[in-house]
């Protein structure tokens, strides 16, 4: 199970650790790595404006490709160590975890059993650096994903508006995809949502 974190987070974020506990209690291995310009990839934590500016300066396409390569490398190390089964992979990541997870999941190949995405779409509010706006890349990566997908949508998301999230959901080519919709904004997450994420993952990876 590959676990991606959200913006301004890191691989030891509470949500990542909570999901790792759930996954490992089911007998699966879990791994998380820091996102670009997050966690131990920088000397000290950056503000949202700072890390978005650095991503935009490098080029969002290059950053997406770099992160996808890092996820594949992490997976391959675990496979070589005998910890991971390349035919039984899954991915979880919301918000920024979806931004980079789409490219990563596409790169991971046919061994992916399922993915949980959400809180991200093809549109964003002016608060997001315009250099990160890449709807064509988002839709292109999503259209290459055929594994089962569970998508978490906050109905009143003020950062990634609902129409763009629904457009992303439509782009997945999986014949098995589910949409979870909850009232509330981007930072709202119902307490029972994690059990639903885990249940979906467990059904497909067990």
N, CA and C of each residue as an Amber inpcrd file, in Angstrom:
protein
   618
   0.8440000  -1.1840000   0.0000000   0.0000000   0.0000000   0.0000000
   0.8790000   1.2330000   0.0000000   0.7170000   2.0670000  -1.0090000
   1.4770000   3.3040000  -1.1180000   0.6060000   4.4460000  -0.6180000
   1.1390000   5.2430000   0.2900000   0.3700000   6.2820000   0.9580000
   0.9420000   7.6630000   0.6440000   0.1540000   8.4870000  -0.0480000
   0.5720000   9.8400000  -0.3600000  -0.0590000  10.8340000   0.6030000
   0.6600000  11.8720000   0.9430000   0.1480000  12.8700000   1.8950000
  -0.3430000  14.1120000   1.1740000  -1.0340000  14.9700000   1.9010000
  -1.5690000  16.2050000   1.3570000  -0.5710000  17.3440000   1.4070000
  -0.9700000  18.4890000   0.8500000  -0.1120000  19.6620000   0.8350000
   0.2430000  20.1400000   2.2310000   1.4860000  20.5440000   2.4130000
   2.0570000  20.9910000   3.6950000   2.2100000  19.8440000   4.6880000
   1.9640000  18.6170000   4.2550000   2.1470000  17.4510000   5.1220000
   3.4880000  16.7760000   4.8710000   3.5820000  15.5370000   5.3010000
   4.8030000  14.7490000   5.1150000   4.4500000  13.2860000   5.3600000
   5.4160000  12.4170000   5.2030000   5.1340000  10.9830000   5.2490000
   4.7350000  10.4840000   6.6400000   4.9540000  11.3090000   7.6630000
   4.5480000  10.9310000   9.0210000   3.2990000  11.6780000   9.4670000
   2.5520000  12.2410000   8.5260000   1.3240000  12.9600000   8.8740000
   0.3250000  12.0130000   9.5290000  -0.5630000  12.5810000  10.3360000
  -1.5180000  11.7650000  11.0930000  -2.3410000  10.8560000  10.1940000
  -2.8430000  11.3760000   9.0810000  -3.6790000  10.5530000   8.2000000
  -2.8800000   9.4000000   7.5980000  -1.6320000   9.6750000   7.2300000
  -0.7820000   8.6200000   6.6720000  -0.5420000   7.5310000   7.7130000
  -0.2110000   7.9280000   8.9310000   0.0600000   6.9350000   9.9800000
  -1.1980000   6.1490000  10.3350000  -2.3330000   6.8240000  10.3650000
  -3.5890000   6.1300000  10.6750000  -3.9180000   5.0860000   9.6140000
  -3.7660000   5.4590000   8.3390000  -4.0300000   4.5070000   7.2670000
  -3.0110000   3.3740000   7.2740000  -1.7680000   3.6960000   7.5950000
  -0.7460000   2.6480000   7.6730000  -1.1000000   1.6350000   8.7600000
  -1.5970000   2.1170000   9.8950000  -2.0080000   1.2070000  10.9620000
  -3.1280000   0.2810000  10.5010000  -4.1100000   0.8490000   9.7970000
  -5.2270000   0.0370000   9.3060000  -4.7470000  -1.0100000   8.3080000
  -3.8950000  -0.5940000   7.3970000  -3.4260000  -1.4890000   6.3500000
  -2.5660000  -2.6100000   6.9150000  -1.6310000  -2.2670000   7.7850000
  -0.7450000  -3.2980000   8.3280000  -1.4950000  -4.2530000   9.2500000
  -2.5630000  -3.7680000   9.8880000  -3.3570000  -4.6590000  10.7390000
  -4.0860000  -5.7080000   9.9080000  -4.2300000  -5.4380000   8.6000000
  -4.8630000  -6.3980000   7.6960000  -3.8470000  -7.3340000   7.0510000
  -2.5860000  -7.1770000   7.4400000  -1.5620000  -8.0790000   6.9330000
  -0.8300000  -7.5980000   5.6960000  -1.0270000  -6.3260000   5.3200000
  -0.3420000  -5.7760000   4.1470000   0.7510000  -4.8080000   4.5800000
   1.7500000  -4.6650000   3.7390000   2.8050000  -3.6910000   3.9990000
   2.3440000  -2.3100000   3.5440000   2.8760000  -1.2820000   4.1660000
   2.5330000   0.1010000   3.8060000   3.8120000   0.9170000   3.7160000
   3.8510000   1.8350000   2.7620000   5.0120000   2.7000000   2.5940000
   4.5400000   4.1030000   2.2530000   5.2410000   5.0980000   2.7730000
   4.9620000   6.4990000   2.4550000   6.2810000   7.1970000   2.1880000
   6.2770000   8.1370000   1.2500000   7.4600000   8.9510000   0.9910000
   7.0330000  10.4200000   0.9690000   7.9710000  11.2910000   1.2440000
   7.6750000  12.7200000   1.2340000   7.4310000  13.1980000  -0.1930000
   6.4720000  14.1120000  -0.3290000   6.2060000  14.7200000  -1.6200000
   7.2550000  15.7610000  -1.9610000   7.2510000  16.2650000  -3.1940000
   8.2230000  17.2750000  -3.6090000   8.1740000  18.5180000  -2.7260000
   9.3510000  18.9500000  -2.2840000   9.4900000  20.1460000  -1.4550000
   8.7340000  20.0260000  -0.1320000   8.6030000  18.8170000   0.3690000
   7.9400000  18.5330000   1.6380000   8.8240000  17.6170000   2.4860000
   8.5240000  17.5900000   3.7830000   9.2060000  16.6670000   4.6860000
  10.7120000  16.8370000   4.6610000  11.4300000  15.7170000   4.5720000
  12.8880000  15.7530000   4.6190000  13.5230000  16.0950000   3.2790000
  12.6840000  16.4190000   2.2740000  13.2420000  16.8790000   0.9990000
  13.6660000  18.3540000   1.0780000  13.2900000  19.0320000   2.1580000
  13.6790000  20.4320000   2.3560000  14.2820000  20.5820000   3.7480000
  15.1070000  21.6070000   3.9030000  15.7970000  21.8060000   5.1830000
  14.8370000  22.1690000   6.3020000  13.7770000  22.8950000   5.9760000
  12.7650000  23.2810000   6.9530000  11.4360000  23.4100000   6.2160000
  10.3090000  23.2740000   6.9400000   8.9960000  23.3120000   6.2740000
   8.7730000  24.6000000   5.4950000   8.1630000  24.4480000   4.3260000
   7.8470000  25.5980000   3.4770000   6.3750000  25.9470000   3.6010000
   6.0520000  27.1940000   3.4140000   4.6510000  27.5950000   3.3740000
   4.0320000  27.0930000   2.0710000   2.7070000  27.1550000   2.0080000
   2.0200000  26.7410000   0.7870000   2.4940000  27.5560000  -0.4130000
   2.6070000  28.8480000  -0.2360000   3.0590000  29.7150000  -1.3320000
   4.4680000  29.3300000  -1.7700000   5.3250000  29.0340000  -0.8060000
   6.7190000  28.7070000  -1.1330000   6.8320000  27.3960000  -1.9020000
   6.1870000  26.3290000  -1.4230000   6.3720000  25.0590000  -2.1340000
   5.6580000  25.0630000  -3.4840000   4.5220000  25.7600000  -3.5730000
   3.8590000  25.8490000  -4.8740000   4.7040000  26.6390000  -5.8650000
   5.3550000  27.6880000  -5.3900000   6.2150000  28.4900000  -6.2560000
   7.3920000  27.6670000  -6.7780000   7.9370000  26.8160000  -5.9270000
   9.0710000  25.9890000  -6.3570000   8.6260000  24.9440000  -7.3800000
   7.4500000  24.3720000  -7.1750000   6.9220000  23.4190000  -8.1480000
   6.6870000  24.1030000  -9.4900000   6.0960000  25.2910000  -9.4590000
   5.8070000  26.0190000 -10.6880000   7.0960000  26.4040000 -11.4080000
   8.1270000  26.7850000 -10.6440000   9.3920000  27.1800000 -11.2490000
  10.0720000  25.9980000 -11.9370000   9.9790000  24.8170000 -11.3400000
  10.5680000  23.6220000 -11.9520000   9.7450000  23.1550000 -13.1490000
   8.4360000  23.3950000 -13.0740000   7.5290000  22.9070000 -14.1190000
   6.7350000  21.7450000 -13.5670000   5.4050000  21.8900000 -13.5030000
   4.6070000  20.8760000 -12.8500000   4.7320000  19.5180000 -13.5400000
   4.8990000  19.5030000 -14.8510000   5.0680000  18.2360000 -15.5450000
   6.3120000  17.4970000 -15.0920000   7.4120000  18.2270000 -14.9340000
   8.6560000  17.6060000 -14.4700000   8.5220000  17.1140000 -13.0340000
   7.8410000  17.8910000 -12.2090000   7.6780000  17.4870000 -10.8080000
   6.8130000  16.2330000 -10.7190000   5.7520000  16.1740000 -11.5040000
   4.8970000  14.9790000 -11.5230000   5.6950000  13.7550000 -11.9570000
   6.4860000  13.8920000 -13.0100000   7.2810000  12.7640000 -13.4970000
   8.3230000  12.3360000 -12.4680000   8.9350000  13.3170000 -11.8260000
   9.9510000  13.0070000 -10.8150000   9.3480000  12.2450000  -9.6510000
   8.1660000  12.6720000  -9.2070000   7.5220000  11.9910000  -8.0840000
   7.0650000  10.5960000  -8.4820000   6.5690000  10.4360000  -9.6990000
   6.1750000   9.1080000 -10.1670000   7.3820000   8.1680000 -10.1850000
   8.5190000   8.6710000 -10.6470000   9.7400000   7.8580000 -10.6600000
  10.1520000   7.4630000  -9.2460000   9.9990000   8.3870000  -8.3020000
  10.3570000   8.0810000  -6.9110000   9.4650000   6.9860000  -6.3390000
   8.1590000   7.0330000  -6.6620000   7.2530000   5.9930000  -6.1750000
   7.6070000   4.6360000  -6.7740000   7.9180000   4.6030000  -8.0490000
   8.3030000   3.3390000  -8.6870000   9.5880000   2.8050000  -8.0640000
  10.5480000   3.6850000  -7.8030000  11.8060000   3.2700000  -7.1800000
  11.5720000   2.7100000  -5.7820000  10.6820000   3.3770000  -5.0160000
  10.3660000   2.8840000  -3.6690000   9.7130000   1.5140000  -3.7360000
   8.7710000   1.3490000  -4.6750000   8.1150000   0.0540000  -4.8550000
   9.1230000  -1.0280000  -5.2240000  10.0220000  -0.7100000  -6.1490000
  10.9970000  -1.6950000  -6.6130000  11.9480000  -2.1130000  -5.5000000
  12.3390000  -1.1730000  -4.6440000  13.2060000  -1.5140000  -3.5100000
  12.5080000  -2.5050000  -2.5780000  11.2270000  -2.2810000  -2.3240000
  10.4810000  -3.1780000  -1.4330000  10.2640000  -4.5450000  -2.0760000
  10.0480000  -4.5660000  -3.3690000   9.9120000  -5.8430000  -4.0810000
  11.2240000  -6.6190000  -4.0100000  12.3350000  -5.9300000  -4.2700000
  13.6430000  -6.5830000  -4.2310000  13.9690000  -7.1090000  -2.8430000
  13.4560000  -6.4170000  -1.8140000  13.7010000  -6.8460000  -0.4330000
  12.7590000  -7.9610000   0.0000000  11.8100000  -8.3140000  -0.8400000
  10.8510000  -9.3630000  -0.5000000   9.7210000  -8.8940000   0.3920000
   9.5790000  -7.5650000   0.5470000   8.5350000  -6.9980000   1.4080000
   7.2270000  -6.8000000   0.6580000   7.3120000  -6.5120000  -0.6280000
   6.1260000  -6.1690000  -1.4070000   5.9220000  -7.1380000  -2.5650000
   4.6660000  -7.3450000  -2.9190000   4.2700000  -8.1660000  -4.0570000
   3.8870000  -7.2290000  -5.2030000   4.6260000  -7.2120000  -6.3020000
   4.3410000  -6.2580000  -7.3840000   3.0000000  -6.4930000  -8.0710000
   2.3660000  -7.6280000  -7.8090000   1.0540000  -7.9020000  -8.4080000
  -0.0900000  -7.4950000  -7.4920000   0.2270000  -7.0110000  -6.2870000
  -0.8050000  -6.6230000  -5.3270000  -0.4620000  -5.2590000  -4.7340000
  -0.6330000  -4.2200000  -5.5530000  -0.3380000  -2.8630000  -5.1290000
  -1.6350000  -2.0690000  -5.0030000  -1.6100000  -1.0700000  -4.1260000
  -2.7290000  -0.1410000  -4.0080000  -2.1570000   1.2250000  -3.6610000
  -2.9300000   2.2740000  -3.9400000  -2.4840000   3.6340000  -3.6490000
  -3.5950000   4.3890000  -2.9370000  -3.1840000   5.2220000  -1.9710000
  -4.1040000   6.1180000  -1.2750000  -3.4780000   7.5080000  -1.2080000
  -4.2560000   8.5230000  -1.5720000  -3.7740000   9.8960000  -1.4310000
  -4.8540000  10.8880000  -1.8050000  -5.0900000  11.8570000  -0.9450000
  -6.0840000  12.8990000  -1.1830000  -5.4040000  14.2460000  -1.4090000
  -6.0890000  15.1350000  -2.1150000  -5.5990000  16.4860000  -2.3850000
  -4.2520000  16.4140000  -3.1080000  -3.1740000  16.9140000  -2.5270000
  -1.8810000  16.8070000  -3.1900000  -1.5010000  15.3520000  -3.3980000
  -1.9760000  14.4800000  -2.5150000  -1.7260000  13.0550000  -2.6800000
  -2.3700000  12.5050000  -3.9410000  -3.4540000  13.1290000  -4.3920000
  -4.0540000  12.7580000  -5.6720000  -3.3050000  13.4110000  -6.8190000
  -2.9460000  14.6880000  -6.6500000  -2.2090000  15.3910000  -7.7150000
  -1.0280000  14.5440000  -8.1860000  -0.2320000  14.0470000  -7.2420000
   0.9450000  13.2590000  -7.6020000   0.6210000  11.7720000  -7.7310000
  -0.4540000  11.3360000  -7.1020000  -0.8210000   9.9280000  -7.1690000
  -1.2880000   9.4990000  -8.5430000  -1.9310000  10.3810000  -9.2900000
  -2.3970000  10.0280000 -10.6250000  -1.2300000   9.6110000 -11.5160000
  -0.1780000  10.4110000 -11.5160000   0.9990000  10.0900000 -12.3190000
   1.6910000   8.8390000 -11.7950000   1.7470000   8.7070000 -10.4670000
   2.4090000   7.5500000  -9.8690000   1.6810000   6.2610000 -10.1950000
   0.3560000   6.2760000 -10.0420000  -0.4360000   5.0740000 -10.3070000
  -0.2910000   4.6450000 -11.7630000  -0.2920000   5.6100000 -12.6600000
  -0.0960000   5.2770000 -14.0750000   1.2600000   4.6060000 -14.2840000
   2.2830000   5.0950000 -13.6010000   3.6340000   4.5600000 -13.7740000
   3.8270000   3.2020000 -13.1100000   3.0320000   2.9030000 -12.0920000
   3.2110000   1.6550000 -11.3490000   2.8400000   0.4250000 -12.1620000
   1.9970000   0.5990000 -13.1720000   1.7210000  -0.5010000 -14.0790000
   0.5800000  -1.4070000 -13.6670000   0.4970000  -2.5850000 -14.3100000
  -0.6800000  -3.4520000 -14.1820000  -0.8450000  -4.1350000 -12.8310000
   0.1430000  -4.0420000 -11.9570000   0.0110000  -4.6860000 -10.6520000
  -0.8680000  -3.9310000  -9.6840000  -1.3800000  -2.7680000 -10.0890000
  -2.2150000  -1.9670000  -9.1970000  -3.5960000  -2.6050000  -9.0590000
  -3.9960000  -2.8890000  -7.8280000  -5.3070000  -3.4940000  -7.5750000
  -6.4040000  -2.4460000  -7.3900000  -6.0550000  -1.2790000  -6.8210000
  -7.0580000  -0.2410000  -6.5880000  -6.3710000   1.0450000  -6.1570000
  -7.1530000   2.1300000  -6.1590000  -6.6330000   3.4200000  -5.6930000
  -7.7580000   4.2180000  -5.0590000  -7.4000000   4.9740000  -4.0260000
  -8.3270000   5.9190000  -3.3960000  -7.7830000   7.3210000  -3.6400000
  -8.5760000   8.1200000  -4.3490000  -8.2160000   9.4950000  -4.6650000
  -9.2890000  10.4330000  -4.1240000  -9.0820000  11.7400000  -4.2860000
 -10.1240000  12.6920000  -3.9180000  -9.5970000  14.0580000  -3.5480000
 -10.5340000  14.9810000  -3.3200000 -10.2310000  16.3550000  -2.9280000
  -9.2830000  17.0340000  -3.9200000  -9.4750000  16.7190000  -5.1980000
  -8.6280000  17.2800000  -6.2480000  -9.3840000  17.1680000  -7.5660000
  -9.1080000  18.0840000  -8.4950000  -9.7910000  18.0350000  -9.7780000
  -9.0870000  18.8580000 -10.8300000  -9.7790000  19.0760000 -11.9270000
  -9.2010000  19.7890000 -13.0640000  -9.2840000  21.3040000 -12.9220000
  -9.9990000  21.7750000 -11.9100000 -10.1280000  23.2080000 -11.6790000
  -9.6710000  23.5400000 -10.2670000  -9.1740000  24.7510000 -10.0850000
  -8.7690000  25.1890000  -8.7480000  -9.0600000  26.6720000  -8.6050000
  -9.1150000  27.1280000  -7.3730000  -9.3880000  28.5250000  -7.0830000
  -8.1240000  29.3570000  -7.2640000  -8.2450000  30.6870000  -7.3030000
  -7.0690000  31.5460000  -7.4890000  -6.0110000  31.3740000  -6.4050000
  -6.3550000  30.7530000  -5.2830000  -5.3680000  30.5570000  -4.2270000
  -4.2860000  29.5610000  -4.5870000  -4.5050000  28.7610000  -5.6270000
  -3.5020000  27.8070000  -6.0930000  -2.6450000  28.4730000  -7.1630000
  -1.3300000  28.3170000  -7.0680000  -0.4240000  28.9090000  -8.0500000
  -0.8350000  28.4700000  -9.4640000  -1.0670000  29.4100000 -10.3680000
  -1.5150000  29.0430000 -11.7180000  -0.5310000  28.1560000 -12.4650000
   0.7240000  28.1540000 -12.0440000   1.7190000  27.2940000 -12.6770000
   1.4930000  25.8130000 -12.4060000   0.6090000  25.5170000 -11.4600000
   0.3080000  24.1200000 -11.1480000  -0.9220000  23.6200000 -11.8980000
  -1.5500000  24.5180000 -12.6540000  -2.7780000  24.1550000 -13.3640000
  -2.4120000  23.3370000 -14.6040000  -2.7680000  22.0670000 -14.6010000
  -2.4190000  21.1740000 -15.7110000  -3.5620000  20.2020000 -15.9780000
  -4.7430000  20.7200000 -16.3520000  -5.9090000  19.8420000 -16.5130000
  -5.7250000  18.7520000 -17.5570000  -5.0060000  19.0610000 -18.6310000
  -4.8170000  18.0430000 -19.6730000  -3.9740000  16.8810000 -19.1530000
  -2.9460000  17.1960000 -18.3670000  -2.1190000  16.1350000 -17.7900000
  -2.9360000  15.3150000 -16.7980000  -3.7380000  15.9910000 -15.9840000
  -4.5870000  15.3030000 -15.0070000  -5.5080000  14.3050000 -15.7050000
  -6.1960000  14.7570000 -16.7290000  -7.1440000  13.8970000 -17.4350000
  -6.4340000  12.8000000 -18.2090000  -5.2670000  13.0960000 -18.7470000
  -4.5100000  12.0930000 -19.4880000  -4.0680000  10.9600000 -18.5740000
  -3.5550000  11.3120000 -17.3930000  -3.1440000  10.2740000 -16.4410000
  -4.3490000   9.4700000 -15.9660000  -5.4470000  10.1580000 -15.6460000
  -6.6330000   9.4740000 -15.1380000  -7.1980000   8.5090000 -16.1710000
  -7.1590000   8.9040000 -17.4420000  -7.7410000   8.0590000 -18.4910000
  -6.9360000   6.7930000 -18.7320000  -5.7180000   6.7370000 -18.1930000
  -4.8920000   5.5310000 -18.3260000  -5.0740000   4.5770000 -17.1490000
  -5.8850000   4.9750000 -16.1640000  -6.0780000   4.1590000 -14.9570000
  -7.3340000   3.3070000 -15.1190000  -7.1590000   1.9980000 -15.1080000
  -8.2780000   1.0640000 -15.2820000  -8.5750000   0.2610000 -14.0270000
  -7.7170000   0.3730000 -13.0140000  -7.9500000  -0.3410000 -11.7550000
  -9.1410000   0.2780000 -11.0260000  -9.7750000  -0.4570000 -10.1180000
 -10.8810000   0.1050000  -9.3320000 -10.4560000   1.3720000  -8.5950000
 -11.3540000   2.3590000  -8.5790000 -11.0720000   3.6580000  -7.9580000
 -12.2100000   4.0380000  -7.0170000 -11.8490000   4.5000000  -5.8350000
 -12.7900000   5.1370000  -4.9110000 -12.4060000   6.6070000  -4.8480000
 -13.3830000   7.5040000  -5.0720000 -13.0890000   8.9350000  -5.1010000
 -13.8520000   9.6400000  -3.9960000 -13.1140000  10.3740000  -3.1580000
 -13.6800000  11.1060000  -2.0220000 -13.8850000  12.5630000  -2.4210000
 -15.1410000  13.0180000  -2.3670000 -15.5010000  14.3880000  -2.7460000
 -16.1380000  15.1200000  -1.5820000 -15.5550000  16.2810000  -1.2300000
 -16.2120000  17.1950000  -0.2960000 -17.0610000  18.1480000  -1.1290000
 -18.3640000  18.0870000  -0.9510000 -19.3190000  18.7260000  -1.8470000
 -19.1120000  20.2330000  -1.9770000 -18.6190000  20.8580000  -0.9130000
 -18.4520000  22.3190000  -0.9080000 -16.9770000  22.7110000  -0.9070000
 -16.1570000  21.8980000  -1.5470000 -14.7110000  22.1380000  -1.5890000
 -14.4310000  23.5290000  -2.1560000 -13.7450000  24.3460000  -1.3550000
 -13.4750000  25.7290000  -1.7390000 -12.1350000  25.8830000  -2.4670000
 -11.3470000  24.8110000  -2.5610000 -10.0490000  24.8690000  -3.2360000
 -10.1150000  24.2170000  -4.6140000 -10.7330000  23.0460000  -4.6720000
 -10.9080000  22.3390000  -5.9420000 -12.4180000  22.1710000  -6.1640000
 -13.0320000  23.0710000  -6.9330000 -14.4840000  23.0810000  -7.1020000
 -15.0340000  21.7440000  -7.6030000 -16.2580000  21.4860000  -7.1700000
 -16.9190000  20.2070000  -7.4650000 -16.9290000  19.8290000  -8.9550000
 -17.2550000  20.7510000  -9.8800000 -17.2980000  20.3340000 -11.2930000
 -15.9870000  19.7390000 -11.7920000 -14.8600000  20.2990000 -11.3540000
 -13.5640000  19.7710000 -11.7710000 -13.2730000  18.4120000 -11.1730000
 -13.7440000  18.1660000  -9.9610000 -13.5540000  16.8600000  -9.3430000
 -14.4130000  15.8100000 -10.0480000 -15.6340000  16.1880000 -10.4030000
 -16.4900000  15.2550000 -11.1250000 -15.9370000  14.9600000 -12.5190000
 -15.3150000  15.9570000 -13.1390000 -14.6880000  15.7240000 -14.4400000
 -13.5480000  14.7210000 -14.3090000 -12.7800000  14.8350000 -13.2400000
 -11.7050000  13.8760000 -12.9920000 -12.2780000  12.4830000 -12.7700000
 -13.3130000  12.3770000 -11.9580000 -13.9270000  11.0770000 -11.7010000
 -14.4010000  10.4330000 -13.0070000 -15.0040000  11.2220000 -13.8670000
 -15.4900000  10.7080000 -15.1510000 -14.3490000  10.1750000 -16.0130000
 -13.1520000  10.7350000 -15.8530000 -12.0320000  10.3770000 -16.7270000
 -11.4400000   8.9980000 -16.4290000 -11.6070000   8.4950000 -15.2200000
 -11.0640000   7.1740000 -14.9100000 -11.7290000   6.1260000 -15.7970000
 -10.9310000   5.2390000 -16.3540000 -11.4520000   4.2480000 -17.2820000
 -11.8410000   2.9400000 -16.6030000 -11.7810000   2.9010000 -15.2970000
 -12.1600000   1.6960000 -14.5670000 -13.6550000   1.4300000 -14.6930000
 -13.9960000   0.1590000 -14.8530000 -15.4110000  -0.2300000 -14.8510000
 -15.9290000  -0.3570000 -13.4280000 -15.0330000  -0.2650000 -12.4530000
 -15.3730000  -0.3630000 -11.0370000 -14.8740000   0.9020000 -10.3540000
 -15.7360000   1.9090000 -10.2760000 -15.3420000   3.1370000  -9.5910000
 -16.5110000   3.6400000  -8.7770000 -16.1870000   4.1650000  -7.5890000
 -17.1980000   4.6060000  -6.6380000 -16.9170000   6.0520000  -6.2440000
 -17.9860000   6.7910000  -6.0070000 -17.8740000   8.1920000  -5.6030000
 -18.4850000   8.3600000  -4.2230000 -17.6780000   8.8600000  -3.2810000
 -18.1620000   9.1840000  -1.9420000 -18.3120000  10.6990000  -1.8440000
 -19.5160000  11.1820000  -1.6190000 -19.7340000  12.6100000  -1.4930000
 -20.1700000  12.9860000  -0.0930000 -19.5080000  13.9890000   0.4890000
 -19.8040000  14.4300000   1.8480000 -20.0000000  15.9420000   1.8650000
 -20.8990000  16.4040000   2.6980000 -21.0670000  17.8390000   2.8870000
 -19.8130000  18.4100000   3.5450000 -19.5030000  19.6530000   3.1810000
 -18.3710000  20.3050000   3.8360000 -17.2980000  20.7310000   2.8500000
 -16.3260000  21.4780000   3.3820000 -15.2490000  22.0260000   2.5760000
 -14.0510000  21.1070000   2.4640000 -12.9950000  21.6420000   1.8580000
 -11.8030000  20.8550000   1.5480000 -11.1870000  20.1990000   2.7770000
 -11.1630000  20.9030000   3.8780000 -10.5000000  20.3860000   5.0760000
 -11.4240000  19.5490000   5.9590000 -12.6700000  19.3970000   5.5530000
 -13.6120000  18.5670000   6.3140000 -13.5040000  17.1190000   5.8510000
 -13.4570000  16.2110000   6.8210000 -13.4460000  14.7830000   6.5100000
 -14.2340000  14.0610000   7.5870000 -15.3470000  13.4200000   7.2480000
 -16.1210000  12.6910000   8.2680000 -15.2700000  11.6260000   8.9550000
 -15.5060000  11.4270000  10.2300000 -14.7020000  10.4770000  10.9900000
 -14.7890000   9.0640000  10.4320000 -15.9410000   8.7020000   9.8770000
 -16.1050000   7.3320000   9.4000000 -15.5340000   7.1170000   7.9970000
 -15.0220000   8.1780000   7.3700000 -14.5250000   8.0450000   5.9970000
 -13.3570000   7.0760000   5.9070000 -12.4680000   7.0910000   6.9010000
 -11.2880000   6.2170000   6.8340000 -11.6740000   4.7470000   6.8200000
 -12.7530000   4.3960000   7.5120000 -13.2130000   3.0040000   7.4900000
 -13.7130000   2.6340000   6.0950000 -14.3310000   3.5870000   5.4080000
 -14.8060000   3.3280000   4.0430000 -13.6340000   3.1880000   3.0780000
 -12.6120000   4.0400000   3.2360000 -11.4180000   3.9160000   2.3890000
 -10.7850000   2.5400000   2.5960000 -10.6150000   2.1750000   3.8590000
  -9.9470000   0.9160000   4.1600000 -10.7650000  -0.2700000   3.6740000
 -12.0660000  -0.2060000   3.8300000 -12.9120000  -1.2990000   3.3690000
 -12.7820000  -1.5130000   1.8700000 -12.7420000  -0.4340000   1.1150000
 -12.5800000  -0.5200000  -0.3370000 -11.2370000  -1.1460000  -0.6900000
 -10.1820000  -0.6600000  -0.0490000  -8.8420000  -1.1860000  -0.3130000
  -8.7610000  -2.6610000   0.0410000  -9.3050000  -3.0120000   1.1940000
  -9.2180000  -4.3880000   1.6660000  -9.9410000  -5.3520000   0.7360000
 -11.0630000  -4.9070000   0.1690000 -11.8090000  -5.7670000  -0.7570000
 -11.0050000  -6.0970000  -2.0010000 -10.1730000  -5.1720000  -2.4230000
  -9.4820000  -5.3610000  -3.6920000  -8.0630000  -5.8910000  -3.5670000
  -7.4360000  -5.6810000  -2.4220000  -6.0450000  -6.0890000  -2.2920000
  -5.8580000  -7.3690000  -1.4910000  -6.9060000  -7.7570000  -0.7400000
  -6.7930000  -8.9580000   0.1080000  -6.5990000 -10.2130000  -0.7470000
